[in-house]
């Protein structure tokens, strides 16, 4: 059986694909070049070509947004689809094969922003919160078929997308302080996924691993910064 990693062209997805391949998995990476993962027909076609899947890791997503009063409904649906609907469509394709085989692992990549919040990301936060509930539902519904489902939710991970949202060196210093002295890397997330899909995690299912160096235990510094809130049209806290 094969291992599929979505969003594999860069960032977390690329690191996950590389780590699982190093672990001995037969990895197939899917990104925008291979399929539009928000299109049911495109998802069905790409998975039909792959065959039976034993491990699915959904890393595909989109980190962008604006405050609710500036969010166009079309953008809301686009962000929800990229982060949540894509995981549903992929899981829907692999579950029949996993059920027939009596085993399988589905890992969804969430975010601490499904629990805490940062200014101007309402659709993203809603999608990531929904992803946790969706994954737990998978775990419960398919446990009798030997299928596990777990969400890995990173905090600030040093990728181009997250780095662009940091408000300069001072903000990065605050984030490092909240994250055990350093921001996470895609390889940190890949290491967690490697464990989740391994036999060592045989009893791990219907849960979420928060991978943020403890940052979600404290008030997010980014919520208190006046300049980014003003740029988004939000008043100071």
Short mmCIF file of C-alpha atoms in Angstrom, two decimals:
data_model
loop_
_atom_site.label_atom_id
_atom_site.label_comp_id
_atom_site.label_asym_id
_atom_site.label_seq_id
_atom_site.Cartn_x
_atom_site.Cartn_y
_atom_site.Cartn_z
CA UNK A 1 0.00 0.00 0.00
CA UNK A 2 1.12 3.51 -0.70
CA UNK A 3 1.48 6.63 1.43
CA UNK A 4 -0.01 9.85 0.10
CA UNK A 5 1.04 13.30 1.27
CA UNK A 6 -0.94 16.27 0.00
CA UNK A 7 0.57 19.73 -0.25
CA UNK A 8 3.90 18.02 -0.87
CA UNK A 9 5.55 20.67 -3.03
CA UNK A 10 6.89 22.77 -0.18
CA UNK A 11 6.89 23.70 3.48
CA UNK A 12 5.50 21.14 5.89
CA UNK A 13 4.23 18.81 3.16
CA UNK A 14 7.63 18.54 1.53
CA UNK A 15 9.31 17.75 4.85
CA UNK A 16 6.67 15.14 5.72
CA UNK A 17 7.04 13.44 2.35
CA UNK A 18 10.83 13.34 2.67
CA UNK A 19 10.73 11.97 6.22
CA UNK A 20 8.22 9.23 5.43
CA UNK A 21 10.19 8.22 2.35
CA UNK A 22 13.30 7.99 4.53
CA UNK A 23 11.28 5.81 6.91
CA UNK A 24 10.64 3.37 4.06
CA UNK A 25 7.19 4.43 2.90
CA UNK A 26 6.24 4.30 -0.78
CA UNK A 27 5.33 7.99 -0.91
CA UNK A 28 3.21 9.72 -3.51
CA UNK A 29 3.13 13.51 -3.20
CA UNK A 30 0.16 15.48 -4.46
CA UNK A 31 0.15 19.23 -4.95
CA UNK A 32 -1.64 21.75 -7.15
CA UNK A 33 0.28 20.56 -10.20
CA UNK A 34 -1.23 17.08 -9.83
CA UNK A 35 -4.79 17.93 -8.82
CA UNK A 36 -7.11 20.60 -7.51
CA UNK A 37 -7.86 19.02 -4.15
CA UNK A 38 -11.05 21.08 -3.78
CA UNK A 39 -12.50 19.51 -6.96
CA UNK A 40 -14.23 16.16 -6.24
CA UNK A 41 -13.70 14.91 -9.79
CA UNK A 42 -10.01 15.79 -9.83
CA UNK A 43 -9.47 14.12 -6.45
CA UNK A 44 -11.24 10.97 -7.60
CA UNK A 45 -9.10 10.76 -10.73
CA UNK A 46 -5.76 11.25 -9.01
CA UNK A 47 -6.48 8.66 -6.31
CA UNK A 48 -7.78 6.17 -8.86
CA UNK A 49 -4.37 6.37 -10.52
CA UNK A 50 -2.54 5.87 -7.22
CA UNK A 51 -4.30 2.71 -6.09
CA UNK A 52 -4.70 1.46 -2.52
CA UNK A 53 -3.48 3.86 0.13
CA UNK A 54 -2.36 2.76 3.59
CA UNK A 55 -1.40 6.18 4.97
CA UNK A 56 -2.85 9.58 4.09
CA UNK A 57 -1.34 12.83 5.39
CA UNK A 58 -3.27 15.96 4.43
CA UNK A 59 -0.88 18.91 4.49
CA UNK A 60 -2.55 20.94 1.74
CA UNK A 61 -3.92 24.25 2.91
CA UNK A 62 -4.05 28.00 2.54
CA UNK A 63 -3.02 30.52 5.22
CA UNK A 64 -4.67 33.80 4.38
CA UNK A 65 -7.67 35.89 5.26
CA UNK A 66 -9.06 39.18 6.52
CA UNK A 67 -11.33 40.29 9.37
CA UNK A 68 -14.92 39.14 8.96
CA UNK A 69 -16.22 42.52 7.82
CA UNK A 70 -13.64 42.50 4.99
CA UNK A 71 -13.99 38.83 4.03
CA UNK A 72 -15.78 38.24 0.76
CA UNK A 73 -18.02 35.13 0.90
CA UNK A 74 -16.15 33.69 -2.08
CA UNK A 75 -12.87 33.99 -0.18
CA UNK A 76 -14.45 32.38 2.88
CA UNK A 77 -15.46 29.32 0.86
CA UNK A 78 -12.10 29.21 -0.94
CA UNK A 79 -10.15 29.09 2.33
CA UNK A 80 -12.54 26.60 3.96
CA UNK A 81 -12.31 24.37 0.89
CA UNK A 82 -8.51 24.52 0.72
CA UNK A 83 -8.06 23.58 4.37
CA UNK A 84 -11.06 21.42 5.27
CA UNK A 85 -12.97 20.23 2.22
CA UNK A 86 -9.76 19.01 0.58
CA UNK A 87 -9.11 16.70 3.56
CA UNK A 88 -12.66 15.35 3.36
CA UNK A 89 -12.39 14.66 -0.37
CA UNK A 90 -9.06 12.84 0.02
CA UNK A 91 -10.23 10.79 3.01
CA UNK A 92 -13.35 9.83 1.09
CA UNK A 93 -11.20 8.30 -1.63
CA UNK A 94 -8.84 6.28 0.57
CA UNK A 95 -11.32 4.92 3.11
CA UNK A 96 -12.81 2.12 0.95
CA UNK A 97 -9.35 0.63 0.36
CA UNK A 98 -8.35 1.01 4.01
CA UNK A 99 -11.63 -0.57 5.12
CA UNK A 100 -11.10 -3.54 2.81
CA UNK A 101 -7.53 -3.98 4.06
CA UNK A 102 -8.55 -3.67 7.71
CA UNK A 103 -5.93 -1.05 8.45
CA UNK A 104 -4.89 2.51 7.66
CA UNK A 105 -3.81 5.81 9.15
CA UNK A 106 -5.10 9.28 8.30
CA UNK A 107 -3.18 12.28 9.63
CA UNK A 108 -4.56 15.78 9.15
CA UNK A 109 -2.36 18.82 9.65
CA UNK A 110 -4.27 21.32 11.76
CA UNK A 111 -3.08 24.44 13.56
CA UNK A 112 -3.09 25.92 17.03
CA UNK A 113 -5.19 28.65 15.43
CA UNK A 114 -8.07 26.18 15.57
CA UNK A 115 -7.99 26.84 19.35
CA UNK A 116 -6.31 30.21 19.79
CA UNK A 117 -6.64 33.04 17.31
CA UNK A 118 -4.54 35.56 15.43
CA UNK A 119 -6.00 38.72 13.91
CA UNK A 120 -7.59 38.48 10.50
CA UNK A 121 -7.84 34.71 9.90
CA UNK A 122 -11.49 33.79 10.61
CA UNK A 123 -11.97 31.29 7.77
CA UNK A 124 -8.60 29.66 8.39
CA UNK A 125 -9.31 29.30 12.12
CA UNK A 126 -12.78 27.89 11.45
CA UNK A 127 -11.39 25.39 8.94
CA UNK A 128 -8.66 24.16 11.29
CA UNK A 129 -11.09 23.81 14.19
CA UNK A 130 -13.41 21.85 11.90
CA UNK A 131 -10.52 19.65 10.81
CA UNK A 132 -9.98 18.44 14.38
CA UNK A 133 -13.65 17.48 14.75
CA UNK A 134 -13.67 15.84 11.31
CA UNK A 135 -10.61 13.76 12.17
CA UNK A 136 -12.09 12.58 15.45
CA UNK A 137 -15.23 11.59 13.59
CA UNK A 138 -13.15 9.53 11.16
CA UNK A 139 -11.42 7.79 14.06
CA UNK A 140 -14.69 6.85 15.71
CA UNK A 141 -16.54 5.81 12.57
CA UNK A 142 -13.77 3.60 11.19
CA UNK A 143 -12.09 2.23 14.33
CA UNK A 144 -13.73 -1.15 13.83
CA UNK A 145 -11.88 -1.41 10.50
CA UNK A 146 -8.47 -0.89 12.09
CA UNK A 147 -8.17 2.69 10.86
CA UNK A 148 -6.62 5.40 13.03
CA UNK A 149 -7.03 9.17 12.57
CA UNK A 150 -5.02 11.88 14.31
CA UNK A 151 -4.56 15.64 13.88
CA UNK A 152 -1.12 17.18 14.26
CA UNK A 153 -1.53 20.89 14.97
CA UNK A 154 1.62 23.01 14.71
CA UNK A 155 2.17 26.43 16.15
CA UNK A 156 4.43 28.92 14.37
CA UNK A 157 6.51 26.88 11.93
CA UNK A 158 9.24 28.62 9.97
CA UNK A 159 7.87 28.53 6.42
CA UNK A 160 7.58 31.37 3.88
CA UNK A 161 3.86 31.74 4.64
CA UNK A 162 4.26 32.08 8.41
CA UNK A 163 7.41 34.19 8.24
CA UNK A 164 5.54 36.71 6.09
CA UNK A 165 2.99 37.17 8.90
CA UNK A 166 5.58 38.00 11.55
CA UNK A 167 5.76 41.71 12.27
CA UNK A 168 9.54 42.01 12.12
CA UNK A 169 12.39 40.99 14.45
CA UNK A 170 10.63 42.14 17.62
CA UNK A 171 7.57 40.02 16.94
CA UNK A 172 9.74 37.03 16.00
CA UNK A 173 11.61 37.41 19.29
CA UNK A 174 8.31 37.31 21.19
CA UNK A 175 7.26 34.21 19.30
CA UNK A 176 10.59 32.49 19.96
CA UNK A 177 10.23 33.23 23.66
CA UNK A 178 6.78 31.62 23.67
CA UNK A 179 8.03 28.61 21.67
CA UNK A 180 10.78 27.24 23.97
CA UNK A 181 13.28 29.68 22.54
CA UNK A 182 12.84 28.87 18.85
CA UNK A 183 10.20 28.60 16.18
CA UNK A 184 9.40 25.14 14.90
CA UNK A 185 10.57 23.78 11.58
CA UNK A 186 8.82 21.65 8.97
CA UNK A 187 11.11 18.83 10.06
CA UNK A 188 9.68 19.06 13.59
CA UNK A 189 6.22 18.43 12.18
CA UNK A 190 7.52 15.63 9.97
CA UNK A 191 9.03 13.90 12.99
CA UNK A 192 5.67 13.98 14.77
CA UNK A 193 3.88 12.59 11.72
CA UNK A 194 6.51 9.85 11.43
CA UNK A 195 5.67 8.74 14.95
CA UNK A 196 1.90 8.95 14.48
CA UNK A 197 1.92 6.65 11.44
CA UNK A 198 4.35 4.16 13.01
CA UNK A 199 3.44 0.95 14.85
CA UNK A 200 4.68 2.62 18.05
CA UNK A 201 1.54 4.80 17.95
CA UNK A 202 -0.88 1.88 17.58
CA UNK A 203 -3.20 3.18 20.32
CA UNK A 204 -3.06 6.81 19.23
CA UNK A 205 -6.29 7.84 17.54
CA UNK A 206 -9.22 10.26 17.81
CA UNK A 207 -6.94 12.90 19.27
CA UNK A 208 -4.84 15.95 18.46
CA UNK A 209 -1.13 16.50 18.97
CA UNK A 210 -0.39 20.19 19.55
CA UNK A 211 3.14 20.90 18.37
CA UNK A 212 3.80 24.47 19.45
CA UNK A 213 6.53 24.37 22.10
CA UNK A 214 3.97 25.33 24.72
CA UNK A 215 3.05 28.64 23.09
CA UNK A 216 -0.71 28.05 23.22
CA UNK A 217 -0.48 27.92 27.02
CA UNK A 218 0.22 31.66 27.11
CA UNK A 219 -1.52 34.70 25.67
CA UNK A 220 -0.49 35.10 22.04
CA UNK A 221 1.68 38.20 21.76
CA UNK A 222 0.43 38.86 18.24
CA UNK A 223 -3.07 39.57 19.58
CA UNK A 224 -1.79 42.54 21.55
CA UNK A 225 0.19 44.33 18.85
CA UNK A 226 -1.50 47.56 17.79
CA UNK A 227 0.04 48.02 14.33
CA UNK A 228 -1.09 44.72 12.75
CA UNK A 229 -4.60 45.14 14.15
CA UNK A 230 -4.78 48.67 12.75
CA UNK A 231 -3.63 47.44 9.35
CA UNK A 232 -6.54 44.98 9.37
CA UNK A 233 -9.06 47.62 10.35
CA UNK A 234 -9.41 46.32 13.91
CA UNK A 235 -9.38 48.48 17.04
CA UNK A 236 -6.75 47.98 19.77
CA UNK A 237 -7.56 45.48 22.49
#
